[in-house]
Amino acid sequence: MNRGQFRDAERRFATATEVEPQFARAWDGKGQALMMRGEFEKAMINFDRAVSLRPNVAGIYGHRSLARIAMGDDSGAERDARRALELDSELIDGHLAMARANARQSDLGTAMHHFNRAVDLAPDDAGVYWWRARFYRDTIRNGTAAFSDLNRAIELRPSSASFYLDRGILLYQTGNYAEAKSDLQEAISLSQDPKLPDVIQAAESWLDAVEEQAPGVVPVTPPPDESK
């Protein structure tokens, strides 16, 4: 799972569920692997099974809430996130899921509270900065804050293609085409092993947009975060 080998992870978790059908953690793990591959309906079946076996484990509700968000079930996601936080008020996935559900429902103040809480609880977790950055960029429209969070995410996990993709998109949106091109090319480079076709496709599409706006621009490494 940590290496991005989600298909192999799913197979191993599936074997574990066959050997021990009452092993909730294996059902949860299989659900996570399926979710990371974009197979959300199949993931939900496994999360439901895990919940039925261990109805008082916060993490399972947190994972299921993230799958619900991806499927557009905002009310279900909020319900699962709320249950996760009732069981564990410091669960990172619970706060992130609640934040994303609140954002989708235009409750921006509550969403910001949960994003900030996730960062406070896990200041060295690159993912929490990435999610908050996307909220800043796409919902709040605060490019400076989004850039700062994306820089921090990349600093903590420089091998993540998605972080470079999202910073490249932000740089394009702010008219920094040379810097955007550098990040988008880096996203493609980091998406080769393991192969991340969705990231590659998105980065190539944004590179085409860069070329339309600034034909032949030479890629330049993005500047440091001046807000610090």
XYZ file of C-alpha atoms in Angstrom:
228
model
C 0.000 0.000 0.000
C 2.730 2.485 0.986
C 4.590 1.832 -2.288
C 1.458 2.436 -4.347
C 1.134 -1.227 -5.355
C -2.606 -1.248 -4.782
C -3.491 -4.243 -6.968
C -0.992 -6.466 -5.156
C -2.211 -5.087 -1.820
C -5.792 -5.942 -2.733
C -4.815 -9.529 -3.577
C -2.993 -9.986 -0.290
C -5.833 -8.519 1.750
C -8.288 -10.711 -0.180
C -6.243 -13.770 0.750
C -6.359 -12.688 4.380
C -10.163 -12.402 4.271
C -10.382 -15.893 2.790
C -8.169 -17.338 5.505
C -9.913 -15.422 8.298
C -13.342 -14.083 7.223
C -13.842 -12.377 10.602
C -10.652 -10.263 10.273
C -12.087 -6.748 10.006
C -8.716 -5.123 9.378
C -8.223 -7.228 6.238
C -11.625 -6.176 4.863
C -10.761 -2.558 5.647
C -7.368 -2.895 3.976
C -8.890 -4.438 0.866
C -11.375 -1.570 0.775
C -8.555 0.966 0.968
C -6.668 -0.710 -1.881
C -9.786 -0.724 -4.052
C -10.511 2.916 -3.172
C -6.996 3.952 -4.192
C -7.605 2.295 -7.573
C -10.846 4.224 -8.022
C -13.144 1.223 -7.531
C -15.304 2.933 -4.959
C -18.411 0.742 -5.104
C -16.323 -2.386 -4.538
C -14.456 -0.582 -1.762
C -17.755 0.226 -0.051
C -18.708 -3.470 0.052
C -15.496 -4.212 1.930
C -15.815 -1.241 4.283
C -19.393 -2.274 5.071
C -18.169 -5.771 5.915
C -15.434 -4.347 8.150
C -17.913 -2.106 9.974
C -20.274 -5.028 10.543
C -17.421 -6.967 12.172
C -15.953 -4.076 14.193
C -18.583 -1.339 14.608
C -16.508 0.623 17.117
C -13.293 1.149 15.107
C -12.955 4.806 14.148
C -10.529 4.267 11.270
C -12.937 2.125 9.275
C -15.586 4.846 9.366
C -12.922 7.363 8.336
C -11.958 5.307 5.302
C -15.576 4.677 4.337
C -16.351 8.382 4.597
C -13.595 9.131 2.083
C -15.062 6.595 -0.328
C -18.493 8.182 0.077
C -17.046 11.594 -0.785
C -15.557 10.193 -3.983
C -18.969 8.754 -4.866
C -20.736 12.066 -4.233
C -22.538 10.885 -1.092
C -21.853 14.019 0.973
C -24.445 13.358 3.677
C -23.256 9.766 4.088
C -19.649 10.940 4.217
C -20.456 13.470 6.923
C -22.351 10.832 8.894
C -19.422 8.399 8.761
C -16.900 11.127 9.563
C -18.957 12.268 12.525
C -19.116 8.695 13.846
C -15.352 8.320 13.355
C -14.696 11.465 15.378
C -17.101 10.361 18.103
C -14.958 7.230 18.496
C -11.629 9.058 18.131
C -11.608 12.860 18.216
C -8.021 12.925 16.915
C -8.521 10.706 13.871
C -6.876 12.465 10.918
C -9.029 10.773 8.263
C -12.124 11.746 10.232
C -11.199 15.432 10.212
C -10.208 15.359 6.534
C -13.415 13.594 5.539
C -15.520 15.975 7.603
C -13.705 18.954 6.072
C -14.229 17.735 2.531
C -17.902 16.928 3.142
C -18.450 20.373 4.715
C -16.685 22.040 1.782
C -18.931 20.239 -0.701
C -21.922 21.484 1.282
C -20.541 25.070 1.228
C -20.013 25.105 4.993
C -16.596 26.665 4.516
C -15.988 27.800 8.092
C -16.504 24.301 9.494
C -14.449 22.818 6.663
C -11.564 25.161 7.473
C -11.768 24.205 11.158
C -11.390 20.500 10.343
C -8.584 21.049 7.821
C -6.700 23.122 10.388
C -7.327 20.527 13.072
C -5.898 17.808 10.832
C -2.752 19.903 10.284
C -2.439 20.575 14.019
C -2.710 16.856 14.786
C -0.295 15.742 12.050
C 2.138 18.586 11.272
C 4.537 16.186 9.557
C 1.934 14.448 7.387
C 2.260 15.651 3.797
C -1.261 14.563 2.912
C -3.006 16.960 5.275
C -1.250 19.938 3.677
C -2.136 18.642 0.220
C -5.829 18.378 1.020
C -5.922 21.802 2.654
C -4.054 23.255 -0.328
C -6.687 21.943 -2.725
C -9.375 23.541 -0.536
C -7.493 26.849 -0.586
C -6.996 26.664 -4.350
C -10.344 25.376 -5.564
C -12.809 26.654 -2.952
C -11.355 29.590 -1.033
C -9.394 30.846 -4.075
C -6.400 31.738 -1.910
C -3.454 31.001 -4.178
C -0.815 32.172 -1.709
C -2.019 29.820 1.043
C -2.406 26.966 -1.445
C 1.149 27.478 -2.724
C 2.501 27.467 0.820
C 0.712 24.213 1.692
C 1.765 22.510 -1.542
C 5.376 23.512 -0.941
C 5.173 22.009 2.535
C 3.623 18.805 1.188
C 6.402 18.448 -1.401
C 9.037 19.185 1.231
C 7.670 16.350 3.377
C 7.084 13.881 0.531
C 9.068 14.891 -2.566
C 8.276 11.654 -4.405
C 4.522 12.316 -4.730
C 3.470 12.978 -8.315
C 0.069 14.314 -7.252
C 1.634 17.122 -5.236
C 3.604 18.372 -8.238
C 0.531 18.040 -10.461
C -1.563 20.203 -8.147
C 1.153 22.805 -7.681
C 1.614 22.877 -11.443
C -2.108 23.519 -11.903
C -1.966 26.341 -9.357
C 1.053 27.896 -11.071
C -0.724 27.710 -14.421
C -3.802 29.374 -12.939
C -1.659 32.230 -11.636
C 0.081 32.717 -14.986
C 3.453 31.243 -13.989
C 3.745 29.076 -17.086
C 7.452 28.266 -16.947
C 7.185 27.082 -13.328
C 3.971 25.202 -14.095
C 5.689 23.362 -16.941
C 8.493 22.272 -14.612
C 6.074 20.867 -12.044
C 3.871 19.129 -14.609
C 6.877 17.454 -16.203
C 8.047 16.336 -12.757
C 4.587 14.887 -12.068
C 4.836 12.797 -15.237
C 8.356 11.658 -14.365
C 7.281 10.532 -10.888
C 4.258 8.698 -12.328
C 6.265 6.098 -14.241
C 6.987 3.547 -11.487
C 4.472 2.588 -10.333
C 2.451 3.784 -13.299
C -0.133 6.418 -12.420
C -2.142 6.843 -15.636
C -4.631 9.350 -14.194
C -1.845 11.688 -13.066
C -0.018 11.328 -16.375
C -3.145 12.092 -18.381
C -3.991 15.130 -16.262
C -0.430 16.489 -16.372
C -0.230 16.072 -20.144
C -3.537 17.910 -20.551
C -2.298 20.844 -18.449
C 0.999 20.849 -20.365
C -1.017 21.283 -23.563
C -2.735 24.266 -21.916
C 0.668 25.722 -20.963
C 1.855 25.339 -24.551
C -1.221 27.164 -25.821
C -0.598 30.083 -23.473
C 3.201 30.193 -23.709
C 4.479 28.261 -26.748
C 8.000 26.925 -26.262
C 8.385 28.257 -22.718
C 11.429 26.843 -20.945
C 10.582 25.115 -17.635
C 11.833 26.877 -14.511
C 11.916 25.499 -10.965
C 9.184 27.188 -8.898
C 10.375 29.860 -6.466
C 10.498 29.262 -2.704
C 7.542 30.109 -0.516
C 7.859 33.827 0.204
C 5.056 33.807 2.779
C 7.299 32.190 5.416
